[in-house]
Structure formats: structure tokens, C-alpha cells
Amino acid sequence: MRIHSCLLSKNKIMIRNYWYLVALSVVIAIITIQTEQFYVFILFFGWLIVSYIQKKTSLFVLFISFIAFCFFYIYIPATSDIQTTNPYIEQQTTFQGQIKSSVKETSKKVEFTFRDSSTQLDVLAVYFIDDTPPHASHIISGGTCTLHGEIVKPDAATNPHQFDYQTYLLQQGINYQLIIHSLDEITCEGYSLLDSIYSMRTTLLQSTLNNINDTTVSWLHALVLGDDSLIDEDVIDIFQRWSLSHILAISGLHIGIVVALLYVILVRTGLFTKENAQWVVICFLPVYALIAGGQPSVLRASLMVLGVIVLNKLNWKLNYTDVISIVFLSLILYDKYIVYHIGFQLSFAVTFGLIISQTWISQTASNTMKVLQISFISQMIILPLQLYYFHIFQPLSILVNLFVVPYFSIFVIPALFILMLVHWLPSFIISAFGSIFIFIHKHMLQFIQWIDRYLDYPFVIGEISLYMTIIYYVVLVLLMKALESKKLHSAFQYGLCMTGLIIALVIRPYFSPVGSVTMLDIGQGDAFVIELPYREGVFFIDMGTPATFPSFEGTDRAYNQVIKPYLLGEGITKIDTVFLSHEHVDHFGSLRYALEDFLVDEIIISPFYELDEVNEAIWNKHNIPIYRMGFNETIERKDHAFQALSPKENKYDPNENSLVLLTELGELDWIFMGDAEQEAEKSIEQTYPNLQVDVLKVGHHGSNTSTNKSLLQQMNPSYALISAGRNNTYGHPTSETITTLEEAGVHIYRTDEDGAVQYFFTKEDSYFKRFIQR
């Protein structure tokens, strides 16, 4: 018995200070699951074996790390394994089960996670708010409820780099959405402690909303209660661009400030001893973590603080690296889907980076330099994740964080936490407090907006491969070790390597021999992107957005959800030329939004394009040259030729006046028909009797007023591209057009079935690729 006890004690000592290796083993398991390749596993455990041979680690640590890898490799589900289809639940309209999450209410919807008792599947129940304010107080988190609604599959991405809502929900273990038509039909019973806590959160949100001015309460909700729905979207965009999003998400920074503030208040007022104040903090943190929204960053920070306090009380000696590693493992054991949460990934990456660099930071005497070091480490450690999710890196964000983080830490977060505690005081006191806060905060936001306006020079890098990520982190670790050891010459060399790596990512497209043509799936509209090899030119042929009914005006939805993510994902910051076929919103409607984010060198339209005053003013505001391309004119842009085959004369119809372009891409002849209809087609047929093409962009989304058999027979294309929205009200593409193309032996690609369609070409090879594989 004594020998067994000694062995256990020895093993505990052997694993102490090495929990980070167990955590890294789990990270390797996650990477292996996602990539379905084991080379990272081989590299990692090869390094561990070498460390064991060199007696830098023990056989027990190696064994535990391997067991952890195997267990979590089986335990954590791959996205492909989560997706299931259940015919039974798809036929249901009445559901009984338990609410598994908090009930989230915004100005647009009410939603919560619901587990159906008959299938044991989790669904996202959603009620979309109309003009009538909802009454959701009877919905009990953790309660047993009966719901009525319609089961639907969440929308999946249909374009490269587009946010995939279906995958997002799958990575939370959710396969379906339950669309609820009336909250009044929901009945719940039972009691839940979680519901009491969530109700407390709802009460706080409502009472602060009623007693505090709109500007101040929006920041209080975001920074103290974890609800940023009231923050202006432009502010959120700026914070995201400048890597300040961590300030808007409650994290270790917020928890540390709140805990410190609470502890000082309890001890300095003499209400509690230091010992009892610690017990109050231990009881307070779990409750506050849920009141603050229960996001992974909040849970991580709360558990770390709890762990440190409890370990000190028990006199257990574990370093901070061990604590964060154990918290990391515990959260995954509690919720295996949490590994896919971006907040979980960013929070642990930053915290782990700061902990392993604490020796280097502690060597610095200047507090200003320490803040700069923390900012540097925080930005560098999350850079690959930032590029993966957002494709942008702001080099100046390190300096911006230098003064923004202290401002929020010293002033904003403490002030808002105190305001939440005292918001029940007389209104004139709260009003005065809010006025002071707004006066100071307004000037800081204006300063940040000034920086964004005049110093916004981001690196738009696009996606980063796993290979480059591994190289990046290896170099970063070597850099940190060199700085910690004060080997400045080596640190400088590693810093140059990191800089070279980032520059290589930026200039990567300019060394790629691959060109592409992408028919983006924007719904009922056209948007084609041409990227020449070696990034010699980037062109758009139309940049539309689906028209809304009944106004037939466009929105920024297609731009924000499809066009902008695609450009950023490809690392594109400048568009050389935008060709607009005609003046219908489904062909030009997204251009006005793109001009705000990207450089556009030129817009080319037909001589008969009727440019309205609003769009002309927008184009002039950005000093965009406008060129009217005449009939049969051939122009070169970036040494690439385009010929205008139509319009020959003014038909007084925007569709018939479509600018029809002929160009060669990847040794194939392409014709882009815009919305040209049969009259324009007959003119092209008569004017160019020997015209033959390889790829036809079908006119007018496949309408039966386009694609006449005679012109098709003359052009003899091998491929046809049709851009049309799913289940559109026009019935595009029509069965007549599809039959005409099929009878001509043309291979058809269409966005309503294939999603985005891409054509890749080099000097030696070329091929088409559907985004949705059928």
C-alpha cells in the first residue's frame, strides 16, 4: 500500500509542470481530426520521444500525452460525423423536450437550443420578431417544454470563403432549426437553477436599459453582461479590423478587473476579511460567468481565477501553465463541441501565449514596455487564427492596443461595473454619471475612428495553410525563447524570419501561375471575378445584388455575405476594372458597397448605359474613371483583351443594351451575354457569322427570352454558365433554355444547383470546379 501511494505521488510530481504537453496533445488531436492527416501527430510525438531520450521529459508524461491524444481523437467529433438526417423529426410539427441553453432575445429574434425527447437531437429553436414585441418570460431554461413549429435545415455556404451557417451549427451539435411561428404556443414546466440565473441576467439587461442612457447602456451590456447587440455595427467592424474584438468579448481582462474590483470593495469596506472575501469571489464567479453570457472566454477566465484561488487554499503547487491546461481539458470534457468556438480558440491562445512569455515580460522594468510586450504577444499568437477567420492583419494594431486596452481596463470596465451595481440610484445621479462617461468615451471612439480613416493599411493575406501555421508557431516559440534568454541576435534573426513569412503570405498570389474565373452565387444576380495568373489583373464582370420586392432596390447582403468574404479570402485589395453589363440592380447593386472597402481603378459601361444621379455621385466621390466601351471595340486592360460585341445601337431597353464581352481565358474563348435577349442575339449572329466560343455565360439568367437555337448552333459552346437564384419567382433558368442547351450537347453549370462555379487555368492545364459537389 505504501509503495502504491509512493508511486502515485511520484507520478503526480512527474506530470506537474507538464500539463501543457497533455493539452498540446489534445490540440494535435483536433488538428488531426480536421485535416484527416497524421503528419502533425508524427512530428509532435517524434519531438516528445526525442525529449524523452534526451531526458527532458519522462516516460510517464509521454504515455499520458499519447493516451490523451487517443482519447480526445475519438471523443471530439469531426464536422462530417456530426451531420445527420432524421426523417422522423423532419415530419414533426409538435416537439417535446428540454431547453438546453439560455433564451437569447434580440431586436430581431428569440432563440434557444432545444433537445427533442423523441430523437435526442438538439435543434436551434428560432422565433423571428415582427412588429409585436415578444413575450418570452414563460420560456424556462432547463425546463421541459412543448413547442410547435417547422423543422428546416440551416443554410450552408455556397461560395468560397463564405460563412457557413450550417457548419457553424453542426459544430455546436445542432443539425436542424426549428422555426417557431408563435411564442404563445410554447408551454413549459419545471424549475431550473440555470433559469433563475438567466432570469437575473434578463432582469439586469432590462433594468439597466430602462435607467441608463442608450449609449452608455450599450457598452455596459457588452462589457459587463456579455450582450453586444446594442453596439453600433460600424464600431464592431472597426474593432474587428484593428484586432480589438477581444475588448468587446468578456474575457480574462474583464474577469480580472471585476474580481479585483469586487475584492477591493469587500475588503476595504471592512465587511469581509480577506479569507471570507475569497469565498465570496469563489461563489460569485460561476454565477457571474452565466450572467455574462457563459461564453467560452468567460468560462476560461472564471475557471482560471477559481482554480488559482482554490489551489492556494489547498496549498497545491501548480504553475499557471498547468492551471490553464487543466481548465482547457476540463472545458472540452464538459462540452466536446467547444473546440470549434472561435472565442474558445482565441481566448486560450492568448492566455497560453502570455503565460509562457511571462519570464520575458517580467525582465522589463517599464510598465509601458510591459503593455507593449503583452500587446505584441497577444497579436502574434492569434495571427494564424485571425487570418483563418478574417483574412486581415493590421500591423499597427499592436500600437493601437497599447493605449486602447489600458483605457478600457482603467476607466471603462470599472466604471461600467460600478454603474451596474448602483444603477438603481436616483435618475439625476445616473444621468450625470452617464454624461461624464459619454463625454470621455465619445472622444476615444472618435480617435479610434480617426485612426481607422487615415492609418488603415492592412495586410489582406487570405487563408493560411496548416503548413505555414506550423512553421509560424515554431518560429514564434524560438523567438520567445531567444528573447527570454536575452539572445538578441538570435531573436532578431527569428523576427526577420517571421516578417519574411508574413510578407511571403502577402505576395503569394503574385507568384502563382494559376488564374481563375469565378461565377459567384449571389442569388438572382450576376457577379463574375476574373483573376489573371501572377495577380496581373483582377476584373469583375457585373457585381450585382438580388432585387428586393416590391421596391426592386438592392441591399448589401450579397456584398457582405459573398463578394467581400471572397475578395478578402483571396487576398484581393484592388480591382483593376469593373465591367457593368447594364443598369439593373442585380448586375451593379453591390458596387456601391465595394467602393467603400476596395480600390477600384476603372468602371466600364456601354454607350447606352443610363447612369442615375445617385450612383454617378457615388462613383465620382471615389474618383473612379468611367469609360464607355463602344461597339466592336477591343480594349486591353493589364495586357488582357476584351472585345464588345453588343450593343450595336440603342435599343432603349436595358437588357437589350447589355454590354456583351468576348475574351480569352485559359486558351478558351468566353462570351459574357449580360441580360441580352433575342434581338441583341440576332444582331450578334448577323454581325459575327463566324463567331465561335468555348464558354457561354447564358443571357438573362436562363430566361426563355434569351439563348436562341440559331446563335447557339453558330457559337457551338462546350460549356454554359447560368447565374440564377434558388426557387426564384421568375422560374429561371427556364426548362426551354435548359432543353435547348442540353440538345446542343452543352455542359451546364448553374449557381442554383452548383453554388459558385470556378474555372482554374494555367499554361498547361485547366478545369471547372463546382462548390457544391453533386
PDB file of N, CA, C and O in Angstrom, residues 15 108 179 263 349 378 383 449 675:
ATOM      1  N   ILE A  15       4.056  14.613 -13.607  1.00  0.00           N
ATOM      2  CA  ILE A  15       3.162  15.300 -14.538  1.00  0.00           C
ATOM      3  C   ILE A  15       3.093  16.786 -14.246  1.00  0.00           C
ATOM      4  O   ILE A  15       2.753  17.584 -15.119  1.00  0.00           O
ATOM      5  N   LYS A 108     -34.385  41.290 -33.270  1.00  0.00           N
ATOM      6  CA  LYS A 108     -34.849  40.595 -34.468  1.00  0.00           C
ATOM      7  C   LYS A 108     -35.405  39.207 -34.204  1.00  0.00           C
ATOM      8  O   LYS A 108     -36.227  38.710 -34.974  1.00  0.00           O
ATOM      9  N   ILE A 179     -38.303  26.489 -36.677  1.00  0.00           N
ATOM     10  CA  ILE A 179     -38.889  27.816 -36.862  1.00  0.00           C
ATOM     11  C   ILE A 179     -40.230  27.862 -36.132  1.00  0.00           C
ATOM     12  O   ILE A 179     -41.177  27.150 -36.500  1.00  0.00           O
ATOM     13  N   TYR A 263     -13.158  42.392  -4.941  1.00  0.00           N
ATOM     14  CA  TYR A 263     -12.335  42.014  -3.786  1.00  0.00           C
ATOM     15  C   TYR A 263     -11.941  43.252  -2.979  1.00  0.00           C
ATOM     16  O   TYR A 263     -12.014  43.260  -1.740  1.00  0.00           O
ATOM     17  N   ALA A 349      -5.510  30.697 -26.748  1.00  0.00           N
ATOM     18  CA  ALA A 349      -4.265  31.004 -27.450  1.00  0.00           C
ATOM     19  C   ALA A 349      -3.573  32.202 -26.810  1.00  0.00           C
ATOM     20  O   ALA A 349      -2.360  32.162 -26.519  1.00  0.00           O
ATOM     21  N   SER A 378       0.031  39.050 -27.683  1.00  0.00           N
ATOM     22  CA  SER A 378      -1.381  38.747 -27.932  1.00  0.00           C
ATOM     23  C   SER A 378      -1.688  38.738 -29.421  1.00  0.00           C
ATOM     24  O   SER A 378      -2.414  37.859 -29.913  1.00  0.00           O
ATOM     25  N   LEU A 383      -2.386  35.443 -34.675  1.00  0.00           N
ATOM     26  CA  LEU A 383      -2.334  35.840 -36.082  1.00  0.00           C
ATOM     27  C   LEU A 383      -2.839  34.747 -37.033  1.00  0.00           C
ATOM     28  O   LEU A 383      -3.669  35.029 -37.906  1.00  0.00           O
ATOM     29  N   GLN A 449     -11.749  56.076 -34.612  1.00  0.00           N
ATOM     30  CA  GLN A 449     -12.288  56.238 -35.964  1.00  0.00           C
ATOM     31  C   GLN A 449     -11.349  57.060 -36.836  1.00  0.00           C
ATOM     32  O   GLN A 449     -11.222  56.798 -38.049  1.00  0.00           O
ATOM     33  N   ASP A 675     -27.659  40.503 -69.821  1.00  0.00           N
ATOM     34  CA  ASP A 675     -29.074  40.128 -69.913  1.00  0.00           C
ATOM     35  C   ASP A 675     -29.577  40.282 -71.352  1.00  0.00           C
ATOM     36  O   ASP A 675     -30.780  40.496 -71.588  1.00  0.00           O
TER      37      ASP A 675
END
